GROMACS .gro file of N, CA and C in nm:
model
  396
    1MET      N    1  -1.521  21.598   4.114
    1MET     CA    2  -1.651  21.651   4.198
    1MET      C    3  -1.693  21.566   4.275
    2LYS      N    4  -1.818  21.542   4.103
    2LYS     CA    5  -1.916  21.468   4.157
    2LYS      C    6  -1.922  21.272   4.211
    3LYS      N    7  -1.775  21.312   4.169
    3LYS     CA    8  -1.721  21.139   4.210
    3LYS      C    9  -1.760  21.165   4.402
    4LYS      N   10  -1.686  21.254   4.412
    4LYS     CA   11  -1.745  21.302   4.574
    4LYS      C   12  -1.861  21.271   4.627
    5LYS      N   13  -1.863  21.335   4.539
    5LYS     CA   14  -2.068  21.330   4.613
    5LYS      C   15  -2.154  21.204   4.591
    6ARG      N   16  -2.097  21.119   4.504
    6ARG     CA   17  -2.147  21.016   4.484
    6ARG      C   18  -2.139  20.875   4.605
    7ASP      N   19  -2.000  20.939   4.673
    7ASP     CA   20  -1.921  20.842   4.738
    7ASP      C   21  -1.979  20.912   4.926
    8LEU      N   22  -2.044  20.997   4.849
    8LEU     CA   23  -2.118  21.016   5.027
    8LEU      C   24  -2.195  20.994   5.073
    9LEU      N   25  -2.299  20.994   4.982
    9LEU     CA   26  -2.374  20.936   4.929
    9LEU      C   27  -2.460  20.739   4.994
   10ALA      N   28  -2.305  20.669   4.918
   10ALA     CA   29  -2.206  20.572   4.941
   10ALA      C   30  -2.247  20.490   5.113
   11PRO      N   31  -2.331  20.403   5.154
   11PRO     CA   32  -2.226  20.379   5.288
   11PRO      C   33  -2.095  20.365   5.296
   12ALA      N   34  -2.047  20.390   5.459
   12ALA     CA   35  -1.962  20.346   5.478
   12ALA      C   36  -1.918  20.175   5.494
   13SER      N   37  -1.980  20.105   5.546
   13SER     CA   38  -2.006  19.961   5.520
   13SER      C   39  -2.077  19.875   5.343
   14LYS      N   40  -1.984  19.818   5.254
   14LYS     CA   41  -2.079  19.736   5.200
   14LYS      C   42  -2.072  19.644   5.191
   15CYS      N   43  -2.148  19.630   5.310
   15CYS     CA   44  -2.173  19.425   5.346
   15CYS      C   45  -2.312  19.430   5.325
   16CYS      N   46  -2.401  19.525   5.398
   16CYS     CA   47  -2.518  19.539   5.352
   16CYS      C   48  -2.578  19.655   5.403
   17LEU      N   49  -2.749  19.642   5.357
   17LEU     CA   50  -2.850  19.771   5.400
   17LEU      C   51  -2.884  19.833   5.505
   18LYS      N   52  -2.824  19.810   5.655
   18LYS     CA   53  -2.807  19.838   5.734
   18LYS      C   54  -2.850  19.962   5.795
   19LYS      N   55  -2.812  20.052   5.682
   19LYS     CA   56  -2.798  20.186   5.745
   19LYS      C   57  -2.960  20.254   5.656
   20TYR      N   58  -3.004  20.144   5.612
   20TYR     CA   59  -3.058  20.248   5.473
   20TYR      C   60  -3.276  20.200   5.480
   21LEU      N   61  -3.203  20.001   5.523
   21LEU     CA   62  -3.365  19.962   5.601
   21LEU      C   63  -3.385  19.975   5.744
   22ASP      N   64  -3.518  19.993   5.794
   22ASP     CA   65  -3.517  20.003   6.010
   22ASP      C   66  -3.543  19.869   5.930
   23ILE      N   67  -3.463  19.755   6.088
   23ILE     CA   68  -3.551  19.664   6.107
   23ILE      C   69  -3.696  19.674   6.158
   24ASP      N   70  -3.725  19.756   6.248
   24ASP     CA   71  -3.774  19.784   6.372
   24ASP      C   72  -3.933  19.782   6.293
   25PHE      N   73  -3.933  19.864   6.208
   25PHE     CA   74  -4.000  19.919   6.132
   25PHE      C   75  -4.066  19.751   6.042
   26ILE      N   76  -3.980  19.694   5.982
   26ILE     CA   77  -4.000  19.625   5.933
   26ILE      C   78  -4.153  19.499   6.007
   27SER      N   79  -4.035  19.435   6.083
   27SER     CA   80  -4.054  19.319   6.202
   27SER      C   81  -4.204  19.360   6.238
   28LYS      N   82  -4.227  19.523   6.283
   28LYS     CA   83  -4.300  19.544   6.359
   28LYS      C   84  -4.481  19.613   6.233
   29TYR      N   85  -4.459  19.619   6.134
   29TYR     CA   86  -4.529  19.626   6.021
   29TYR      C   87  -4.597  19.553   5.928
   30GLY      N   88  -4.449  19.459   5.896
   30GLY     CA   89  -4.449  19.315   5.843
   30GLY      C   90  -4.532  19.197   5.932
   31SER      N   91  -4.483  19.153   6.033
   31SER     CA   92  -4.626  19.091   6.102
   31SER      C   93  -4.688  19.085   6.094
   32LEU      N   94  -4.747  19.258   6.146
   32LEU     CA   95  -4.894  19.312   6.135
   32LEU      C   96  -4.955  19.254   6.033
   33LEU      N   97  -4.902  19.276   5.901
   33LEU     CA   98  -4.966  19.244   5.751
   33LEU      C   99  -4.995  19.085   5.701
   34ALA      N  100  -4.900  19.029   5.802
   34ALA     CA  101  -4.796  18.914   5.727
   34ALA      C  102  -5.005  18.828   5.891
   35ILE      N  103  -5.019  18.858   5.989
   35ILE     CA  104  -5.085  18.803   6.044
   35ILE      C  105  -5.272  18.809   6.024
   36LEU      N  106  -5.241  18.957   5.921
   36LEU     CA  107  -5.384  19.066   5.916
   36LEU      C  108  -5.436  18.985   5.738
   37SER      N  109  -5.338  18.940   5.675
   37SER     CA  110  -5.364  18.822   5.568
   37SER      C  111  -5.407  18.699   5.591
   38ILE      N  112  -5.338  18.609   5.702
   38ILE     CA  113  -5.388  18.514   5.760
   38ILE      C  114  -5.528  18.583   5.848
   39PHE      N  115  -5.562  18.606   5.897
   39PHE     CA  116  -5.679  18.641   5.897
   39PHE      C  117  -5.825  18.657   5.856
   40LEU      N  118  -5.755  18.748   5.763
   40LEU     CA  119  -5.822  18.718   5.589
   40LEU      C  120  -5.859  18.671   5.591
   41LEU      N  121  -5.794  18.622   5.534
   41LEU     CA  122  -5.832  18.437   5.443
   41LEU      C  123  -5.900  18.416   5.510
   42GLN      N  124  -5.930  18.340   5.671
   42GLN     CA  125  -6.011  18.266   5.729
   42GLN      C  126  -6.112  18.354   5.711
   43ILE      N  127  -6.172  18.467   5.720
   43ILE     CA  128  -6.244  18.607   5.677
   43ILE      C  129  -6.315  18.467   5.552
   44TYR      N  130  -6.263  18.502   5.398
   44TYR     CA  131  -6.278  18.471   5.274
   44TYR      C  132  -6.352  18.308   5.317
   45ASN      N  133  -6.262  18.241   5.390
   45ASN     CA  134  -6.337  18.053   5.406
   45ASN      C  135  -6.419  18.117   5.473
   46LEU      N  136  -6.466  18.223   5.574
   46LEU     CA  137  -6.620  18.156   5.586
   46LEU      C  138  -6.725  18.171   5.525
   47SER      N  139  -6.640  18.318   5.488
   47SER     CA  140  -6.798  18.351   5.384
   47SER      C  141  -6.854  18.301   5.211
   48ILE      N  142  -6.760  18.162   5.133
   48ILE     CA  143  -6.791  18.129   5.094
   48ILE      C  144  -6.789  17.965   5.123
   49GLY      N  145  -6.756  17.952   5.279
   49GLY     CA  146  -6.867  17.845   5.351
   49GLY      C  147  -6.661  17.689   5.310
   50TYR      N  148  -6.641  17.706   5.304
   50TYR     CA  149  -6.475  17.614   5.275
   50TYR      C  150  -6.435  17.549   5.446
   51ASN      N  151  -6.446  17.469   5.418
   51ASN     CA  152  -6.392  17.411   5.586
   51ASN      C  153  -6.479  17.462   5.723
   52PHE      N  154  -6.635  17.540   5.671
   52PHE     CA  155  -6.640  17.638   5.792
   52PHE      C  156  -6.598  17.604   5.947
   53TYR      N  157  -6.608  17.515   6.013
   53TYR     CA  158  -6.593  17.497   6.190
   53TYR      C  159  -6.414  17.486   6.205
   54THR      N  160  -6.422  17.443   6.096
   54THR     CA  161  -6.192  17.441   6.080
   54THR      C  162  -6.218  17.613   6.104
   55SER      N  163  -6.289  17.635   5.970
   55SER     CA  164  -6.228  17.791   5.970
   55SER      C  165  -6.239  17.931   6.026
   56LEU      N  166  -6.391  17.854   6.111
   56LEU     CA  167  -6.452  17.984   6.246
   56LEU      C  168  -6.335  17.942   6.413
   57PHE      N  169  -6.269  17.779   6.387
   57PHE     CA  170  -6.169  17.836   6.468
   57PHE      C  171  -6.077  17.897   6.479
   58SER      N  172  -6.058  17.863   6.351
   58SER     CA  173  -5.864  17.984   6.272
   58SER      C  174  -5.926  18.101   6.270
   59PHE      N  175  -6.085  18.133   6.272
   59PHE     CA  176  -6.074  18.273   6.271
   59PHE      C  177  -6.004  18.292   6.406
   60PHE      N  178  -6.134  18.251   6.499
   60PHE     CA  179  -6.048  18.338   6.664
   60PHE      C  180  -5.963  18.300   6.687
   61VAL      N  181  -5.894  18.169   6.708
   61VAL     CA  182  -5.687  18.159   6.757
   61VAL      C  183  -5.634  18.287   6.605
   62ASN      N  184  -5.662  18.349   6.536
   62ASN     CA  185  -5.601  18.406   6.447
   62ASN      C  186  -5.654  18.571   6.485
   63GLY      N  187  -5.741  18.579   6.549
   63GLY     CA  188  -5.810  18.682   6.586
   63GLY      C  189  -5.733  18.724   6.722
   64PHE      N  190  -5.658  18.633   6.817
   64PHE     CA  191  -5.622  18.657   6.956
   64PHE      C  192  -5.492  18.638   6.920
   65PHE      N  193  -5.400  18.583   6.781
   65PHE     CA  194  -5.268  18.604   6.810
   65PHE      C  195  -5.280  18.774   6.704
   66LEU      N  196  -5.358  18.822   6.691
   66LEU     CA  197  -5.335  18.926   6.571
   66LEU      C  198  -5.341  19.097   6.695
   67PHE      N  199  -5.397  19.021   6.739
   67PHE     CA  200  -5.444  19.093   6.873
   67PHE      C  201  -5.335  19.115   6.983
   68ALA      N  202  -5.310  18.989   7.030
   68ALA     CA  203  -5.087  18.975   7.076
   68ALA      C  204  -4.995  19.037   6.992
   69VAL      N  205  -4.997  19.047   6.852
   69VAL     CA  206  -4.919  19.079   6.826
   69VAL      C  207  -5.033  19.270   6.790
   70LEU      N  208  -5.120  19.285   6.762
   70LEU     CA  209  -5.172  19.437   6.792
   70LEU      C  210  -5.031  19.496   6.954
   71VAL      N  211  -5.099  19.427   7.064
   71VAL     CA  212  -5.054  19.427   7.152
   71VAL      C  213  -4.855  19.413   7.199
   72LYS      N  214  -4.839  19.432   7.095
   72LYS     CA  215  -4.666  19.415   7.111
   72LYS      C  216  -4.600  19.506   7.085
   73THR      N  217  -4.692  19.513   6.942
   73THR     CA  218  -4.629  19.594   6.834
   73THR      C  219  -4.695  19.787   6.948
   74GLU      N  220  -4.790  19.772   7.026
   74GLU     CA  221  -4.776  19.882   7.097
   74GLU      C  222  -4.920  19.958   7.028
   75PHE      N  223  -4.973  19.893   6.966
   75PHE     CA  224  -5.089  19.974   6.893
   75PHE      C  225  -5.242  19.990   6.962
   76ILE      N  226  -5.189  19.910   7.051
   76ILE     CA  227  -5.252  19.834   7.164
   76ILE      C  228  -5.215  19.833   7.325
   77SER      N  229  -5.334  19.905   7.413
   77SER     CA  230  -5.288  19.891   7.534
   77SER      C  231  -5.334  19.786   7.660
   78PHE      N  232  -5.307  19.675   7.681
   78PHE     CA  233  -5.367  19.575   7.685
   78PHE      C  234  -5.271  19.518   7.866
   79GLU      N  235  -5.301  19.518   7.971
   79GLU     CA  236  -5.157  19.482   8.109
   79GLU      C  237  -5.193  19.375   8.145
   80LYS      N  238  -5.271  19.321   8.088
   80LYS     CA  239  -5.353  19.165   8.173
   80LYS      C  240  -5.237  19.037   8.077
   81ILE      N  241  -5.242  19.115   7.932
   81ILE     CA  242  -5.193  18.975   7.864
   81ILE      C  243  -4.995  19.045   7.808
   82GLN      N  244  -4.992  19.159   7.939
   82GLN     CA  245  -4.863  19.141   7.871
   82GLN      C  246  -4.766  19.090   7.977
   83PRO      N  247  -4.763  18.997   8.071
   83PRO     CA  248  -4.687  18.890   8.150
   83PRO      C  249  -4.655  18.781   8.036
   84TYR      N  250  -4.785  18.793   7.964
   84TYR     CA  251  -4.764  18.621   7.888
   84TYR      C  252  -4.713  18.633   7.700
   85LEU      N  253  -4.687  18.730   7.687
   85LEU     CA  254  -4.725  18.820   7.499
   85LEU      C  255  -4.578  18.730   7.477
   86ASN      N  256  -4.470  18.714   7.560
   86ASN     CA  257  -4.330  18.666   7.490
   86ASN      C  258  -4.361  18.479   7.420
   87ILE      N  259  -4.476  18.415   7.530
   87ILE     CA  260  -4.470  18.284   7.562
   87ILE      C  261  -4.620  18.259   7.416
   88ILE      N  262  -4.695  18.373   7.453
   88ILE     CA  263  -4.817  18.378   7.305
   88ILE      C  264  -4.725  18.378   7.097
   89LEU      N  265  -4.641  18.518   7.171
   89LEU     CA  266  -4.562  18.485   7.005
   89LEU      C  267  -4.467  18.411   6.987
   90LYS      N  268  -4.395  18.310   7.069
   90LYS     CA  269  -4.366  18.182   7.035
   90LYS      C  270  -4.439  18.111   7.001
   91VAL      N  271  -4.536  18.059   7.050
   91VAL     CA  272  -4.661  17.957   6.944
   91VAL      C  273  -4.704  17.981   6.851
   92LEU      N  274  -4.661  18.158   6.828
   92LEU     CA  275  -4.708  18.180   6.715
   92LEU      C  276  -4.668  18.177   6.597
   93ILE      N  277  -4.521  18.136   6.641
   93ILE     CA  278  -4.469  18.174   6.571
   93ILE      C  279  -4.446  17.977   6.588
   94PHE      N  280  -4.436  17.933   6.590
   94PHE     CA  281  -4.505  17.752   6.659
   94PHE      C  282  -4.599  17.752   6.534
   95VAL      N  283  -4.652  17.767   6.495
   95VAL     CA  284  -4.858  17.765   6.426
   95VAL      C  285  -4.792  17.849   6.276
   96LEU      N  286  -4.739  17.989   6.302
   96LEU     CA  287  -4.658  18.041   6.125
   96LEU      C  288  -4.616  17.915   6.092
   97VAL      N  289  -4.511  17.790   6.203
   97VAL     CA  290  -4.442  17.738   6.061
   97VAL      C  291  -4.502  17.586   6.057
   98LEU      N  292  -4.629  17.502   6.127
   98LEU     CA  293  -4.687  17.470   6.121
   98LEU      C  294  -4.807  17.515   5.987
   99ASN      N  295  -4.887  17.592   5.961
   99ASN     CA  296  -4.904  17.689   5.822
   99ASN      C  297  -4.849  17.654   5.704
  100PHE      N  298  -4.771  17.715   5.771
  100PHE     CA  299  -4.684  17.668   5.667
  100PHE      C  300  -4.646  17.575   5.600
  101PHE      N  301  -4.643  17.462   5.680
  101PHE     CA  302  -4.557  17.275   5.571
  101PHE      C  303  -4.774  17.281   5.569
  102ALA      N  304  -4.856  17.286   5.577
  102ALA     CA  305  -5.006  17.269   5.560
  102ALA      C  306  -5.039  17.288   5.464
  103TYR      N  307  -5.001  17.431   5.444
  103TYR     CA  308  -5.058  17.551   5.275
  103TYR      C  309  -4.990  17.483   5.162
  104TRP      N  310  -4.817  17.451   5.165
  104TRP     CA  311  -4.696  17.387   5.125
  104TRP      C  312  -4.835  17.277   5.036
  105LEU      N  313  -4.866  17.134   5.143
  105LEU     CA  314  -4.926  17.048   5.107
  105LEU      C  315  -5.043  17.053   5.130
  106SER      N  316  -5.087  17.156   5.043
  106SER     CA  317  -5.195  17.155   5.044
  106SER      C  318  -5.200  17.142   4.857
  107GLN      N  319  -5.345  17.152   4.777
  107GLN     CA  320  -5.406  17.073   4.689
  107GLN      C  321  -5.397  17.213   4.599
  108ILE      N  322  -5.405  17.310   4.638
  108ILE     CA  323  -5.439  17.430   4.565
  108ILE      C  324  -5.360  17.554   4.566
  109GLY      N  325  -5.375  17.597   4.415
  109GLY     CA  326  -5.277  17.664   4.404
  109GLY      C  327  -5.203  17.773   4.523
  110LEU      N  328  -5.324  17.825   4.538
  110LEU     CA  329  -5.301  17.964   4.600
  110LEU      C  330  -5.306  17.954   4.738
  111PHE      N  331  -5.363  17.854   4.841
  111PHE     CA  332  -5.276  17.825   4.955
  111PHE      C  333  -5.130  17.825   4.914
  112ASN      N  334  -5.056  17.697   4.808
  112ASN     CA  335  -4.901  17.637   4.765
  112ASN      C  336  -4.814  17.793   4.731
  113TYR      N  337  -4.860  17.880   4.672
  113TYR     CA  338  -4.764  18.025   4.603
  113TYR      C  339  -4.843  18.136   4.641
  114ILE      N  340  -4.904  18.119   4.714
  114ILE     CA  341  -4.973  18.240   4.798
  114ILE      C  342  -4.953  18.275   4.976
  115PHE      N  343  -4.977  18.184   5.046
  115PHE     CA  344  -5.036  18.153   5.199
  115PHE      C  345  -4.953  18.067   5.283
  116ALA      N  346  -4.849  17.999   5.175
  116ALA     CA  347  -4.759  17.897   5.146
  116ALA      C  348  -4.616  17.983   5.271
  117PRO      N  349  -4.566  18.052   5.146
  117PRO     CA  350  -4.484  18.183   5.177
  117PRO      C  351  -4.555  18.327   5.281
  118ILE      N  352  -4.654  18.392   5.310
  118ILE     CA  353  -4.675  18.441   5.400
  118ILE      C  354  -4.695  18.360   5.498
  119SER      N  355  -4.669  18.290   5.534
  119SER     CA  356  -4.693  18.215   5.679
  119SER      C  357  -4.560  18.201   5.727
  120LEU      N  358  -4.449  18.170   5.598
  120LEU     CA  359  -4.322  18.180   5.640
  120LEU      C  360  -4.241  18.314   5.694
  121LEU      N  361  -4.292  18.332   5.631
  121LEU     CA  362  -4.204  18.517   5.652
  121LEU      C  363  -4.289  18.566   5.731
  122GLY      N  364  -4.487  18.531   5.774
  122GLY     CA  365  -4.520  18.618   5.874
  122GLY      C  366  -4.351  18.571   6.026
  123ALA      N  367  -4.368  18.415   6.032
  123ALA     CA  368  -4.314  18.333   6.146
  123ALA      C  369  -4.170  18.435   6.131
  124TYR      N  370  -4.112  18.418   6.120
  124TYR     CA  371  -3.983  18.489   6.032
  124TYR      C  372  -3.997  18.669   6.106
  125LEU      N  373  -4.085  18.768   6.069
  125LEU     CA  374  -4.123  18.877   6.129
  125LEU      C  375  -4.164  18.822   6.251
  126VAL      N  376  -4.285  18.749   6.308
  126VAL     CA  377  -4.279  18.708   6.397
  126VAL      C  378  -4.176  18.706   6.559
  127PHE      N  379  -4.052  18.641   6.484
  127PHE     CA  380  -3.992  18.618   6.534
  127PHE      C  381  -3.865  18.750   6.565
  128MET      N  382  -3.823  18.836   6.493
  128MET     CA  383  -3.762  18.951   6.462
  128MET      C  384  -3.846  19.075   6.564
  129LEU      N  385  -3.966  19.070   6.597
  129LEU     CA  386  -4.054  19.110   6.610
  129LEU      C  387  -4.037  19.074   6.818
  130LEU      N  388  -4.043  18.974   6.805
  130LEU     CA  389  -4.027  18.874   6.920
  130LEU      C  390  -3.845  18.937   6.942
  131ILE      N  391  -3.774  18.869   7.000
  131ILE     CA  392  -3.576  18.948   7.012
  131ILE      C  393  -3.616  19.080   6.967
  132LYS      N  394  -3.689  19.160   6.941
  132LYS     CA  395  -3.672  19.324   6.931
  132LYS      C  396  -3.681  19.397   7.042
   0.00000   0.00000   0.00000
């Protein structure tokens, strides 16, 4: 009798966990978390004065991308950006892939081991958000 209860809890298909994972939820909050962490990195860089002008430019660009992701995930409603949202997200994916290679080639270990994977994962999650 106990064996039947265990079989009822197991998914019908043994190939994946699609029944247990909500891909929309992961792409929505994962992309938001990845962009927000990169945005917070730029705030940290500005506070310590590391490459101040580059960090300031990146702060504003990442702020714009964060705003676009917030509009796409429907946390913010802004009608003027809606026609351009898919193009902005494609540019964001390109920038995140470039960030991955830049962080990966950096001499600083924090960038190599923390922010390079965040950028690559962020590009994947934004891609999932785009095709959703």
